[in-house]
Every structure is written in C-alpha cells, then in structure tokens.
Amino acid sequence: MGTFEPMVPEAYRVRKVIRELADTYTLELESVSGSPLHYAPGQFNMLYAFGVGEVPISMSGDPSQPHLLTHTVRAVGPVTQAICASGRDSVVGVRGPFGTPWPVEKAVGKDVVIMAGGIGLAPLRPAIYSILQQREKFGKFVLLYGSRAPENILFESELHEWRSRFDTQVNLTVDSASGNWKGNVGVVSTLISSIDVDVSNSLVFLCGPEIMMHFSILELIKRGFSKNQIYLSMERNMKCAIGFCGHCQFGPTFICKEGAVFRFDQIERFFRIKEI
Amino acid sequence: MVTRHKMSALLREAPLFQDLDERIVDLLAGCATNVSFDAGEMIYREGEAAKQFYEIRRGDVALEIFVPGRGPVTIETLHEKDVLGWSWLIEPYRWHFEARALTRVSAISFDAICIRGKCESDHELGYELMKRFSKIIVERLQNTRMQLLDVYGHI
Amino acid sequence: MAEKSQVIERDALDDLLKVLREQGYEVIGPTIQESAIVYDRIDGVSDMPVGWTDVQDGGSYRLKKRTDESRFGYVVGPHSWKKFLFPPELRLWRAKRDDAGFKILEEREQTKKYAFIGVRSCELHAIFIQDRVFMGGKHVDPVYKSRREKIFIVAVNCAEAGGTCFCVSMKTGPKAQSGYDLALTEIVERERHYFTVEVGSERGQEVLKELQHREAKHDEISAAEGRTRNASEQMGRTMDINDLKELLYRNYNHERWENVAERCLSCANCTMVCPTCFCTTVEDVTDLTGQYAERLRRWDSCFTIDFSYIHGGSLRKSAKSRYRQWMTHKLATWIDQFGTSGCVGCGRCITWCPVGIDITEEVKAIRESEGGTHGDQT
C-alpha cells in the first residue's frame, strides 16, 4: 500500500512542558521541518504518540504564533498519558488543523461572553487571546469559568491577569471549596445572572462537559440570549478527523467536520437525545 | 435607622420583592432593618435558632459546614441581591449551615418572628413569600444537584 | 458511444473476460465459496456460478440449482464490491524512529486495475454513495480514489428479484441507468441464451468492439425489458421512503427501538454486509524494538460498544441506541450528510441478520404507530 496522506502525522519537537494541574499539562511544540501551522481559535489537531496512538486535542495557544503550537492535555488514557509524559526535546506527531473555529470575526462590534467549565477553558484560550489582541474591536468582554475545586482551576495566573484588566469582567467559581478559598462557590451557570452585557448584541462561546453546557444554555436563555447567539464545542470519539471513520457522528453531523464548534440552534434538535 | 417609608423603597429594589403589592411591601418593611458585617464575621452558626433572613445589598457571603478532618467546607457563595437563609421559614427554625461574610457585607435583615406572625394572620403575604422562597429553594436545589454530578470529575 | 442496445451471444461473455484481462484488468466476478455467491478473481465463465440461484429471506440464505444455465441467475451475496475499493484492512503508513523523531517510510504501490463483472444496479448506487463519502468532501481517500478511477464496470440488470430486495422502493434498480462501462441483460430462452448490452462509456465501446456483437432487434429489446419488469414486480420487500428522514427524526424516542433491541445481538453483520457502511477504526502499533510503527485502518461497526467511547465511557451503551444510530444513519442523517440515502435496498442486512431483523419492517412499525402511511406506498 502507498501512504495515505491525510492520515500522516508530521513530526513536532516538544519545546516546553508546563504542568498546569495534577493531571493536566501544556505542551509547546515546534515543527521539525520548521513550517508554521496556521489555525483559527477552536480548531484541533490529532496528536500522535509514537506507536501508541492518536487523540484529538484543541489548540490552546496564541493563533498569531503559528510557529509555536500549544496544546493542553489531560492525562486520562494511554495516549494522553504518553503525550503528557513526553519530555522536552522529544517528538510527537501532529495532524491538523481540523474542525470549525469560534466565530471571533462575527463577534466584532458585539459584547462577548466566554463561558468555560473545567478543561473546557483550553479550547477557548486562543479565542481569548485573539479578542484581547484586538480588544478595541469588541464591546464588553466577559469570561465565566467554573471548575471542580480551587486546585483544579486551569490557567489560574492568566485568569488573574485577565481579571486585573480594566476592560474585562472575569468571574470564577468552583463547585466546592475548603480551606482558604475566598472566591465563589457554586455551579458556573449561577454566574450568568450577574453579567453586565447587552444581551441583544452579544455572542456566547461555551465549552465544557456536555451536561454543564446544557445547564448553562438553560440559564443563558433565561437571561434572554437567543439560541443563535450561543456557540458551543462538542466532543465525541474521533479516529480520523477527516470525516471518514464515522466515530464522531452526532445526529446529522460529524463533529470533526461540521464541528467541533456549532451554533446551538443548529444542533438543538439532537442535543438532549439520549445516547445519540 | 431608616424610616419605614425608606425601607419600603429599598425593598422594592430587591429581586425577591419584585412586583409585590405595596401593601405587602410595607408590611415586610415593618420587620426589616439594615445590618452590616465585617469581612470574616459569622452571620449565623449551625444549630442556632434561625431568627432572621437577609437580603444581601453588597458583599459576599459563604455558606459553610465544618467537616471533621477537612475543616470548613464552602457549599455555596451568595452575593449582591441574593437571599440568605430560609431555615427561619421551616420548622424547627434552626440553621443547618454557617454563614460567614467573605467581604464587608451590607444587608437588610428581616425579623423572622415578626414575619412569621404577619404570614399567619395575612395569608396573601404568606402565600407571596412562600412562592418567592420556593423559587429560590428550587433553584438552589437544582444547582446543588448539578454540583453533585461532579461534571468536571468525569470529562 | 452506441446509443442503441447491442447483442452478444452467451459464449461471448468468456471473450469479454478475456479482453479485459488482456487490457490489464484484474477481473473480479461472482464465484461460489462457502455456499454463497462471493466476488473474487475469475479467469473465465467456468469460475462463475453457472446455473445457480440464491433463495433469500430474513436471516436465511441458501444456494439452489437452477433448471437453466444462467450466468447471473442470483441476486447479491454477502459481500459487496466495497471490499475492493475500500479494503477491510489497510496500512495507512509506516514510520521509523530517527534523529528528527520519526520518518514516514516511502512506499509505492501500483494501484490495482479492477474489472467488476456482474455489478447490480443497487450495487452501482452503493458505489456512487461511497464516491460521495470518500471523494465528495474536503478530504479525499487516496486509496479509494485511485482504485475507483480505474475500475471497469460490467453491470448486470437483474432479471429476477431476491426475497429481501427492495431496490424499487429506494429508486436504485433493478435496471442500471448510468455509471457503468457496459450493462448486460441476460436472456435465457428455450432455444437461445444471449445478452443485450448497453454501452455506458468510451472504454465500454472500445471493449465491445473486440467482441462479436450486433445491434439488438426489437424483440430482443422487449425481451430485456420484460426481464427488468419481472424483477421489479418480484421485489421481496418494500419500504415507504416518503418523509422518511423526518419520520425518524421525530421518533428518536420511539418504543420500537426497545423492541428491536430485544432481538438485536449487536453482532455487526448488517454493517459488514452493507455496501455503503464505511466506518473504520485506526490502530497504531509498533514492533518489539519500538523503532518501527505503523497505522492500520480496519472496518469498524457502530454496533460495538467501543465505537462511541470517550473518556468516561461509551456514549451508546444500549443496544437500542446502537441499532437506532445505524438505522437513522442509513435512512435519515445520511441524507443531511451526503445528499442521498445511505440505503440502496439490496436487502443484505435483512438476509444476513442472524435473527432476521428487517429494516423495512422497523420503518413500517414506526410509521404505522404514527397513524398509517404518509403518501403513496412505493
């Protein structure tokens, strides 16, 4: 057999590994060939650990720096564990970019609400960078983030940095806390009632566990947002990322092709169907 | 001390009393006073008689419970415009959790015995208040159920 | 291209196979293997199931001797042509570790040039459907494309229908309308055995030139038409496809899915025999030294638990959800994805289901629960 081009990974060298949380690492990668990888916020790559396997992981870095690929990976299975264990200067494979982006351009002139749960903040970080780099083009900017506990807050120092800007509103909450936590405790959807945006002229980018997105959407709608103002990122099993393997089917879509970012009204019909 | 008239005006701003008949707001205002707490101050303690409830005007409050071996665990935080406390409404009128001011807190405090008395004699007031508290209780219950799902633990 | 039907006599079929072989094609056609009609390499008509037919029904298939010498006197067996264009197992690449991390090893393959003999109209439609899947989007399957572009298709118009056939309902048969190089209709009479031939391409025309042929006469054409009509009237199954997509979209929570789940064994047979199912899994492996790695692609099935696995568990744990996924994909979501139904009415999933689950029955049950049919029964 010949080589099957769309399934061939390219070698990338690990330049830096940052331990974000107990089980979550950020890898900065640089192409061995030196060629840049241009991508839009919200897109993902297939990351390959030599001989072990491939997993879909969203970009979590700054899209204006295509020579430096950043991925934040939670070590939960054999492939993600192998990738997280890659030391500096080791090599991983990369295929991509795949999938639909967060509609950052469509949000120009509008208020933007970014809402993330858990590791769902990672796929949104490129959108945050993009918006903050051209902050004047947008109206109000609100970031709502929920995590399990204070020790699970991703990108914590950056969150504090963003919070300290005069032109952003950053609200954090955790599901439970003990000890010295002085911040909010409660589910992330409770943050929605307090946001100060022009509901009729804003977009929401939402990413987190599906059930968290479900409850958040209910609350967003209660607050007056329309379904076509809400964009969310869906997750399913992915093997090929090019629409051939069938694993990521969600109703009439393949998440790798028509997603992972969808406008909510376009998938609402299938969103709460059990085991779809 | 604020006048009863001023207190009525304050109450009308609170979400809990939105669209409430003026007569009823005035009745409630008669049981209300302004209070404040310093950061770190205990607002009420577990097991104590629930003699009041609060409408938070400014500041943040943590609902806590002491877990042996873990120390104080925060169940929920409450903020501006939130209602603090519902044990005053339901027998045996004792606090189940502790409420601690996280920041300096200003609130309107409602005297529970005063309000319960008015509810007993004025069922329209009683029903309005019960409806509004039920909504808050159900929202908090739903949020608690979501917390129980531990959504970030699995994905 | 000859627009008029042509005629070749029975024994010219062997010449056709010979001409194709001489033109460098690997000739694939029907054979008998393990008591079934199986498409495989053939060297001549003597390798074909001459004088055999198949008897099919839900969960049942057997071969039976015919009273004539028909070359194509059966319908479809368990395998479709997809195994040649879309191989069950494919190595996607091989790599070796080196100083730069790893290097993909160059491999060159002469793409096989296949001639398919005896492609039924439903199967042609299945190929058209897979064309959309593998070549119609942003990404193209290079292996499928290189094989697909080279195939020579000799279609055969069915003269009889099988017990589980419903191509008339799906508007995919029984007569091949396009997409072939040559299309044959086999006519077996008491005195005479011949084929009418339709030419569908320049290549077909060139090949026909090598065979003894002549223009078909009026009675030969009407004999061929009679065979097609006969097949149309014999359809073993029907499916009302009117508003079918919306019917299924409305009924994701229908109790019928529970009912079918009680019978379904999740064996995946239906997906393996289906000529349009295209799901695969990818496996990455290394050798013992860890220096070489390769990636394999294998046919997969939405009936397996692992198929929908994401961290935390499988999304489709119940048999109900997996059957629903398969059937709604075939008949509904496929239309949104590829602009066509994913079902061609070949009946294989009915025949090869060990418990005889019948997709036409399942559609009917859901439709009738909504209060009868919408529109005309097709």
Short mmCIF file of N, CA, C and O in Angstrom, two decimals, chain A residues 110-114 128-143 158-171 196-197:
data_model
loop_
_atom_site.label_atom_id
_atom_site.label_comp_id
_atom_site.label_asym_id
_atom_site.label_seq_id
_atom_site.Cartn_x
_atom_site.Cartn_y
_atom_site.Cartn_z
N LYS A 110 -19.58 43.39 18.88
CA LYS A 110 -20.55 42.88 19.85
C LYS A 110 -19.87 42.67 21.22
O LYS A 110 -18.65 42.61 21.30
N ASP A 111 -20.71 42.49 22.23
CA ASP A 111 -20.19 42.02 23.51
C ASP A 111 -19.93 40.52 23.40
O ASP A 111 -20.62 39.83 22.67
N VAL A 112 -18.92 40.05 24.11
CA VAL A 112 -18.58 38.62 24.04
C VAL A 112 -18.59 38.02 25.44
O VAL A 112 -17.99 38.56 26.37
N VAL A 113 -19.30 36.91 25.56
CA VAL A 113 -19.30 36.16 26.82
C VAL A 113 -18.63 34.83 26.54
O VAL A 113 -19.06 34.07 25.68
N ILE A 114 -17.54 34.57 27.25
CA ILE A 114 -16.87 33.29 27.12
C ILE A 114 -17.13 32.52 28.39
O ILE A 114 -16.94 33.03 29.49
N ILE A 128 -9.72 33.81 23.41
CA ILE A 128 -9.47 34.88 24.39
C ILE A 128 -8.27 35.72 23.94
O ILE A 128 -8.33 36.95 23.91
N TYR A 129 -7.20 35.03 23.54
CA TYR A 129 -6.01 35.76 23.06
C TYR A 129 -6.37 36.65 21.87
O TYR A 129 -6.00 37.82 21.82
N SER A 130 -7.10 36.06 20.92
CA SER A 130 -7.45 36.83 19.71
C SER A 130 -8.23 38.07 20.06
O SER A 130 -7.98 39.15 19.52
N ILE A 131 -9.20 37.91 20.94
CA ILE A 131 -10.06 39.04 21.29
C ILE A 131 -9.25 40.10 22.05
O ILE A 131 -9.34 41.29 21.76
N LEU A 132 -8.44 39.66 23.01
CA LEU A 132 -7.68 40.64 23.79
C LEU A 132 -6.63 41.36 22.94
O LEU A 132 -6.31 42.52 23.20
N GLN A 133 -6.14 40.68 21.88
CA GLN A 133 -5.15 41.33 21.00
C GLN A 133 -5.78 42.44 20.15
O GLN A 133 -5.08 43.30 19.65
N GLN A 134 -7.07 42.36 19.94
CA GLN A 134 -7.75 43.40 19.16
C GLN A 134 -8.97 43.85 19.94
O GLN A 134 -10.08 43.93 19.43
N ARG A 135 -8.70 44.12 21.23
CA ARG A 135 -9.75 44.38 22.20
C ARG A 135 -10.71 45.48 21.76
O ARG A 135 -11.91 45.42 22.01
N GLU A 136 -10.15 46.51 21.05
CA GLU A 136 -10.97 47.68 20.70
C GLU A 136 -12.08 47.32 19.72
O GLU A 136 -13.06 48.05 19.59
N LYS A 137 -11.95 46.19 19.04
CA LYS A 137 -12.97 45.84 18.05
C LYS A 137 -14.24 45.26 18.68
O LYS A 137 -15.23 45.04 17.99
N PHE A 138 -14.17 44.94 19.97
CA PHE A 138 -15.30 44.28 20.61
C PHE A 138 -15.91 45.17 21.68
O PHE A 138 -15.29 46.13 22.14
N GLY A 139 -17.13 44.86 22.03
CA GLY A 139 -17.78 45.58 23.13
C GLY A 139 -17.27 45.04 24.45
O GLY A 139 -16.07 44.85 24.63
N LYS A 140 -18.18 44.75 25.34
CA LYS A 140 -17.76 44.23 26.64
C LYS A 140 -17.25 42.81 26.50
O LYS A 140 -17.69 42.06 25.62
N PHE A 141 -16.33 42.44 27.37
CA PHE A 141 -15.77 41.10 27.32
C PHE A 141 -15.91 40.46 28.70
O PHE A 141 -15.40 40.97 29.69
N VAL A 142 -16.64 39.34 28.73
CA VAL A 142 -16.90 38.66 29.99
C VAL A 142 -16.40 37.23 29.90
O VAL A 142 -16.66 36.53 28.92
N LEU A 143 -15.68 36.81 30.91
CA LEU A 143 -15.22 35.43 30.98
C LEU A 143 -15.77 34.79 32.25
O LEU A 143 -15.50 35.28 33.35
N GLU A 158 -3.08 33.35 34.60
CA GLU A 158 -3.60 34.14 33.47
C GLU A 158 -4.99 34.67 33.76
O GLU A 158 -5.32 35.80 33.39
N LEU A 159 -5.80 33.84 34.41
CA LEU A 159 -7.15 34.30 34.77
C LEU A 159 -7.06 35.56 35.64
O LEU A 159 -7.81 36.52 35.45
N HIS A 160 -6.10 35.54 36.59
CA HIS A 160 -5.95 36.72 37.45
C HIS A 160 -5.45 37.92 36.65
O HIS A 160 -5.89 39.04 36.87
N GLU A 161 -4.58 37.64 35.70
CA GLU A 161 -4.07 38.71 34.83
C GLU A 161 -5.23 39.34 34.04
O GLU A 161 -5.36 40.55 33.96
N TRP A 162 -6.04 38.47 33.45
CA TRP A 162 -7.17 38.98 32.66
C TRP A 162 -8.14 39.74 33.55
O TRP A 162 -8.70 40.74 33.18
N ARG A 163 -8.32 39.22 34.78
CA ARG A 163 -9.25 39.86 35.69
C ARG A 163 -8.77 41.26 36.07
O ARG A 163 -9.56 42.16 36.31
N SER A 164 -7.44 41.42 36.10
CA SER A 164 -6.92 42.72 36.53
C SER A 164 -7.02 43.77 35.43
O SER A 164 -6.79 44.95 35.66
N ARG A 165 -7.34 43.37 34.20
CA ARG A 165 -7.50 44.36 33.13
C ARG A 165 -8.78 45.16 33.36
O ARG A 165 -9.78 44.62 33.84
N PHE A 166 -8.73 46.42 32.99
CA PHE A 166 -9.92 47.25 33.21
C PHE A 166 -11.02 46.95 32.19
O PHE A 166 -12.16 47.33 32.35
N ASP A 167 -10.66 46.27 31.08
CA ASP A 167 -11.62 46.08 30.01
C ASP A 167 -12.16 44.66 29.93
O ASP A 167 -12.65 44.22 28.90
N THR A 168 -12.04 43.90 31.02
CA THR A 168 -12.61 42.56 31.04
C THR A 168 -13.35 42.34 32.35
O THR A 168 -13.05 42.97 33.36
N GLN A 169 -14.32 41.44 32.28
CA GLN A 169 -15.01 41.03 33.50
C GLN A 169 -14.80 39.53 33.62
O GLN A 169 -15.25 38.77 32.77
N VAL A 170 -14.04 39.12 34.63
CA VAL A 170 -13.72 37.70 34.77
C VAL A 170 -14.33 37.19 36.07
O VAL A 170 -14.02 37.71 37.14
N ASN A 171 -15.21 36.21 35.98
CA ASN A 171 -15.81 35.63 37.18
C ASN A 171 -15.50 34.15 37.26
O ASN A 171 -15.74 33.42 36.31
N ASP A 196 -22.83 41.76 32.98
CA ASP A 196 -23.32 43.06 32.52
C ASP A 196 -22.95 43.20 31.04
O ASP A 196 -21.87 43.63 30.69
N VAL A 197 -23.85 42.74 30.17
CA VAL A 197 -23.64 42.87 28.72
C VAL A 197 -24.95 43.29 28.06
O VAL A 197 -26.01 43.21 28.67
#
